[in-house]
Amino acid sequence: NKMIFKRVKPKDYNLQFTNLTPRDDTSRIVIHHTGNPTDDDLSAEQLHRSHQNLGWAGVGYHFIVRKDGSIELGRPVECVGAHAEGFNYCSIGIHVCGNFDMAEPTEAQINALPMLLADICDAYGLTASDSIVMGHRDLMATDCPGNNLYKQLDTIRGNAEWYRNH
């Protein structure tokens, strides 16, 4: 179930995981932010270490979108993530670096995210509708992915659909 990336070229750190569970249902894509007290830009490698320190198998997100718009691979897409309790078995988690309750996502992130979403939607036969591409807060009581990113999700979904159709 290797994804074909037509629009983005993710960086692969070849992260090593323990005890991953296969995942065979993809009906949602969940958007997250870091939400740390500072507006940080942690790499997939750094998130992987911090999640391992929590006792997890490794980074809980499948993709990481850095401030410069680059995409990094996290947990393998064919495995259950650790990002949205109750929805990990049916979703892909995308982590957008930063605290978007205090800062704005970068233009590069806003440009890269729809391309990544289009690639994921193509791979799984999905559309980037609001019932599929969701903010973490749409599934549970959290501020994630922050107001400044959340308010742009309609535009991001529309741009993802534009990429899928062009």
mmCIF file with all atom_site columns, C-alpha atoms in Angstrom, residues 71-166:
data_model
loop_
_atom_site.group_PDB
_atom_site.id
_atom_site.type_symbol
_atom_site.label_atom_id
_atom_site.label_alt_id
_atom_site.label_comp_id
_atom_site.label_asym_id
_atom_site.label_entity_id
_atom_site.label_seq_id
_atom_site.pdbx_PDB_ins_code
_atom_site.Cartn_x
_atom_site.Cartn_y
_atom_site.Cartn_z
_atom_site.occupancy
_atom_site.B_iso_or_equiv
_atom_site.pdbx_formal_charge
_atom_site.auth_seq_id
_atom_site.auth_comp_id
_atom_site.auth_asym_id
_atom_site.auth_atom_id
_atom_site.pdbx_PDB_model_num
ATOM 1  C CA . ILE A 1 71  ? 6.834   17.301 3.891   1.00 0.00 ? 71  ILE A CA 1
ATOM 2  C CA . GLU A 1 72  ? 8.348   14.606 6.099   1.00 0.00 ? 72  GLU A CA 1
ATOM 3  C CA . LEU A 1 73  ? 7.244   11.019 6.532   1.00 0.00 ? 73  LEU A CA 1
ATOM 4  C CA . GLY A 1 74  ? 6.212   9.971  10.020  1.00 0.00 ? 74  GLY A CA 1
ATOM 5  C CA . ARG A 1 75  ? 4.441   6.724  10.859  1.00 0.00 ? 75  ARG A CA 1
ATOM 6  C CA . PRO A 1 76  ? 3.885   4.460  7.816   1.00 0.00 ? 76  PRO A CA 1
ATOM 7  C CA . VAL A 1 77  ? 0.466   5.165  6.257   1.00 0.00 ? 77  VAL A CA 1
ATOM 8  C CA . GLU A 1 78  ? -0.451  1.479  6.302   1.00 0.00 ? 78  GLU A CA 1
ATOM 9  C CA . CYS A 1 79  ? -0.196  1.472  10.121  1.00 0.00 ? 79  CYS A CA 1
ATOM 10 C CA . VAL A 1 80  ? -2.508  2.804  12.824  1.00 0.00 ? 80  VAL A CA 1
ATOM 11 C CA . GLY A 1 81  ? -1.456  6.258  13.991  1.00 0.00 ? 81  GLY A CA 1
ATOM 12 C CA . ALA A 1 82  ? -1.598  7.827  17.455  1.00 0.00 ? 82  ALA A CA 1
ATOM 13 C CA . HIS A 1 83  ? -3.147  11.231 16.829  1.00 0.00 ? 83  HIS A CA 1
ATOM 14 C CA . ALA A 1 84  ? -6.967  11.209 17.215  1.00 0.00 ? 84  ALA A CA 1
ATOM 15 C CA . GLU A 1 85  ? -8.335  8.938  19.919  1.00 0.00 ? 85  GLU A CA 1
ATOM 16 C CA . GLY A 1 86  ? -11.191 6.807  18.624  1.00 0.00 ? 86  GLY A CA 1
ATOM 17 C CA . PHE A 1 87  ? -10.301 7.537  14.981  1.00 0.00 ? 87  PHE A CA 1
ATOM 18 C CA . ASN A 1 88  ? -6.747  6.202  14.638  1.00 0.00 ? 88  ASN A CA 1
ATOM 19 C CA . TYR A 1 89  ? -7.873  3.000  12.890  1.00 0.00 ? 89  TYR A CA 1
ATOM 20 C CA . CYS A 1 90  ? -9.617  4.851  10.048  1.00 0.00 ? 90  CYS A CA 1
ATOM 21 C CA . SER A 1 91  ? -7.520  7.982  9.556   1.00 0.00 ? 91  SER A CA 1
ATOM 22 C CA . ILE A 1 92  ? -4.266  9.488  8.377   1.00 0.00 ? 92  ILE A CA 1
ATOM 23 C CA . GLY A 1 93  ? -2.809  12.139 10.686  1.00 0.00 ? 93  GLY A CA 1
ATOM 24 C CA . ILE A 1 94  ? -1.073  15.225 9.290   1.00 0.00 ? 94  ILE A CA 1
ATOM 25 C CA . HIS A 1 95  ? 0.920   17.386 11.690  1.00 0.00 ? 95  HIS A CA 1
ATOM 26 C CA . VAL A 1 96  ? 1.466   21.004 10.636  1.00 0.00 ? 96  VAL A CA 1
ATOM 27 C CA . CYS A 1 97  ? 4.380   22.454 12.634  1.00 0.00 ? 97  CYS A CA 1
ATOM 28 C CA . GLY A 1 98  ? 3.556   25.442 14.794  1.00 0.00 ? 98  GLY A CA 1
ATOM 29 C CA . ASN A 1 99  ? 1.172   26.837 17.364  1.00 0.00 ? 99  ASN A CA 1
ATOM 30 C CA . PHE A 1 100 ? -1.707  28.285 15.354  1.00 0.00 ? 100 PHE A CA 1
ATOM 31 C CA . ASP A 1 101 ? -3.513  29.688 18.359  1.00 0.00 ? 101 ASP A CA 1
ATOM 32 C CA . MET A 1 102 ? -0.697  32.271 18.541  1.00 0.00 ? 102 MET A CA 1
ATOM 33 C CA . ALA A 1 103 ? 0.951   32.285 15.092  1.00 0.00 ? 103 ALA A CA 1
ATOM 34 C CA . GLU A 1 104 ? -0.148  32.004 11.472  1.00 0.00 ? 104 GLU A CA 1
ATOM 35 C CA . PRO A 1 105 ? 0.776   29.001 9.334   1.00 0.00 ? 105 PRO A CA 1
ATOM 36 C CA . THR A 1 106 ? 3.437   29.980 6.808   1.00 0.00 ? 106 THR A CA 1
ATOM 37 C CA . GLU A 1 107 ? 2.528   30.582 3.185   1.00 0.00 ? 107 GLU A CA 1
ATOM 38 C CA . ALA A 1 108 ? 4.719   27.591 2.327   1.00 0.00 ? 108 ALA A CA 1
ATOM 39 C CA . GLN A 1 109 ? 2.668   25.349 4.676   1.00 0.00 ? 109 GLN A CA 1
ATOM 40 C CA . ILE A 1 110 ? -0.633  26.643 3.247   1.00 0.00 ? 110 ILE A CA 1
ATOM 41 C CA . ASN A 1 111 ? 0.692   25.897 -0.267  1.00 0.00 ? 111 ASN A CA 1
ATOM 42 C CA . ALA A 1 112 ? 2.108   22.443 0.550   1.00 0.00 ? 112 ALA A CA 1
ATOM 43 C CA . LEU A 1 113 ? -0.795  21.039 2.576   1.00 0.00 ? 113 LEU A CA 1
ATOM 44 C CA . PRO A 1 114 ? -3.323  20.940 -0.308  1.00 0.00 ? 114 PRO A CA 1
ATOM 45 C CA . MET A 1 115 ? -0.790  19.152 -2.538  1.00 0.00 ? 115 MET A CA 1
ATOM 46 C CA . LEU A 1 116 ? -0.192  16.523 0.171   1.00 0.00 ? 116 LEU A CA 1
ATOM 47 C CA . LEU A 1 117 ? -3.952  16.165 0.690   1.00 0.00 ? 117 LEU A CA 1
ATOM 48 C CA . ALA A 1 118 ? -4.486  15.722 -3.055  1.00 0.00 ? 118 ALA A CA 1
ATOM 49 C CA . ASP A 1 119 ? -1.872  12.935 -3.142  1.00 0.00 ? 119 ASP A CA 1
ATOM 50 C CA . ILE A 1 120 ? -3.460  11.178 -0.152  1.00 0.00 ? 120 ILE A CA 1
ATOM 51 C CA . CYS A 1 121 ? -6.976  11.554 -1.587  1.00 0.00 ? 121 CYS A CA 1
ATOM 52 C CA . ASP A 1 122 ? -5.810  10.146 -4.926  1.00 0.00 ? 122 ASP A CA 1
ATOM 53 C CA . ALA A 1 123 ? -4.145  7.187  -3.192  1.00 0.00 ? 123 ALA A CA 1
ATOM 54 C CA . TYR A 1 124 ? -7.298  6.274  -1.250  1.00 0.00 ? 124 TYR A CA 1
ATOM 55 C CA . GLY A 1 125 ? -10.053 7.346  -3.653  1.00 0.00 ? 125 GLY A CA 1
ATOM 56 C CA . LEU A 1 126 ? -11.208 10.169 -1.365  1.00 0.00 ? 126 LEU A CA 1
ATOM 57 C CA . THR A 1 127 ? -12.352 13.738 -1.923  1.00 0.00 ? 127 THR A CA 1
ATOM 58 C CA . ALA A 1 128 ? -11.100 16.600 0.232   1.00 0.00 ? 128 ALA A CA 1
ATOM 59 C CA . SER A 1 129 ? -14.565 17.323 1.657   1.00 0.00 ? 129 SER A CA 1
ATOM 60 C CA . ASP A 1 130 ? -15.205 18.601 5.183   1.00 0.00 ? 130 ASP A CA 1
ATOM 61 C CA . SER A 1 131 ? -16.480 15.156 6.233   1.00 0.00 ? 131 SER A CA 1
ATOM 62 C CA . ILE A 1 132 ? -13.126 13.594 5.235   1.00 0.00 ? 132 ILE A CA 1
ATOM 63 C CA . VAL A 1 133 ? -10.456 16.284 5.778   1.00 0.00 ? 133 VAL A CA 1
ATOM 64 C CA . MET A 1 134 ? -11.040 17.462 9.332   1.00 0.00 ? 134 MET A CA 1
ATOM 65 C CA . GLY A 1 135 ? -9.382  19.415 12.070  1.00 0.00 ? 135 GLY A CA 1
ATOM 66 C CA . HIS A 1 136 ? -8.593  17.412 15.217  1.00 0.00 ? 136 HIS A CA 1
ATOM 67 C CA . ARG A 1 137 ? -11.185 19.594 17.039  1.00 0.00 ? 137 ARG A CA 1
ATOM 68 C CA . ASP A 1 138 ? -13.928 18.236 14.743  1.00 0.00 ? 138 ASP A CA 1
ATOM 69 C CA . LEU A 1 139 ? -13.458 14.832 16.399  1.00 0.00 ? 139 LEU A CA 1
ATOM 70 C CA . MET A 1 140 ? -12.830 15.686 20.046  1.00 0.00 ? 140 MET A CA 1
ATOM 71 C CA . ALA A 1 141 ? -12.622 18.514 22.575  1.00 0.00 ? 141 ALA A CA 1
ATOM 72 C CA . THR A 1 142 ? -9.328  20.221 21.699  1.00 0.00 ? 142 THR A CA 1
ATOM 73 C CA . ASP A 1 143 ? -8.189  23.550 20.243  1.00 0.00 ? 143 ASP A CA 1
ATOM 74 C CA . CYS A 1 144 ? -6.056  21.640 17.705  1.00 0.00 ? 144 CYS A CA 1
ATOM 75 C CA . PRO A 1 145 ? -5.167  22.581 14.950  1.00 0.00 ? 145 PRO A CA 1
ATOM 76 C CA . GLY A 1 146 ? -5.413  26.140 16.308  1.00 0.00 ? 146 GLY A CA 1
ATOM 77 C CA . ASN A 1 147 ? -7.803  28.859 15.120  1.00 0.00 ? 147 ASN A CA 1
ATOM 78 C CA . ASN A 1 148 ? -5.389  30.365 12.580  1.00 0.00 ? 148 ASN A CA 1
ATOM 79 C CA . LEU A 1 149 ? -5.061  27.084 10.685  1.00 0.00 ? 149 LEU A CA 1
ATOM 80 C CA . TYR A 1 150 ? -8.586  25.832 11.322  1.00 0.00 ? 150 TYR A CA 1
ATOM 81 C CA . LYS A 1 151 ? -10.177 28.925 9.735   1.00 0.00 ? 151 LYS A CA 1
ATOM 82 C CA . GLN A 1 152 ? -8.203  28.206 6.521   1.00 0.00 ? 152 GLN A CA 1
ATOM 83 C CA . LEU A 1 153 ? -9.261  24.554 6.174   1.00 0.00 ? 153 LEU A CA 1
ATOM 84 C CA . ASP A 1 154 ? -12.101 25.313 3.734   1.00 0.00 ? 154 ASP A CA 1
ATOM 85 C CA . THR A 1 155 ? -9.652  27.054 1.390   1.00 0.00 ? 155 THR A CA 1
ATOM 86 C CA . ILE A 1 156 ? -7.091  24.261 1.865   1.00 0.00 ? 156 ILE A CA 1
ATOM 87 C CA . ARG A 1 157 ? -9.722  21.612 1.025   1.00 0.00 ? 157 ARG A CA 1
ATOM 88 C CA . GLY A 1 158 ? -10.795 23.579 -2.061  1.00 0.00 ? 158 GLY A CA 1
ATOM 89 C CA . ASN A 1 159 ? -7.182  23.878 -3.221  1.00 0.00 ? 159 ASN A CA 1
ATOM 90 C CA . ALA A 1 160 ? -6.655  20.135 -2.663  1.00 0.00 ? 160 ALA A CA 1
ATOM 91 C CA . GLU A 1 161 ? -9.667  19.420 -4.894  1.00 0.00 ? 161 GLU A CA 1
ATOM 92 C CA . TRP A 1 162 ? -8.278  21.833 -7.507  1.00 0.00 ? 162 TRP A CA 1
ATOM 93 C CA . TYR A 1 163 ? -4.983  19.874 -7.549  1.00 0.00 ? 163 TYR A CA 1
ATOM 94 C CA . ARG A 1 164 ? -6.858  16.579 -7.798  1.00 0.00 ? 164 ARG A CA 1
ATOM 95 C CA . ASN A 1 165 ? -8.726  17.823 -10.879 1.00 0.00 ? 165 ASN A CA 1
ATOM 96 C CA . HIS A 1 166 ? -5.800  19.449 -12.728 1.00 0.00 ? 166 HIS A CA 1
#
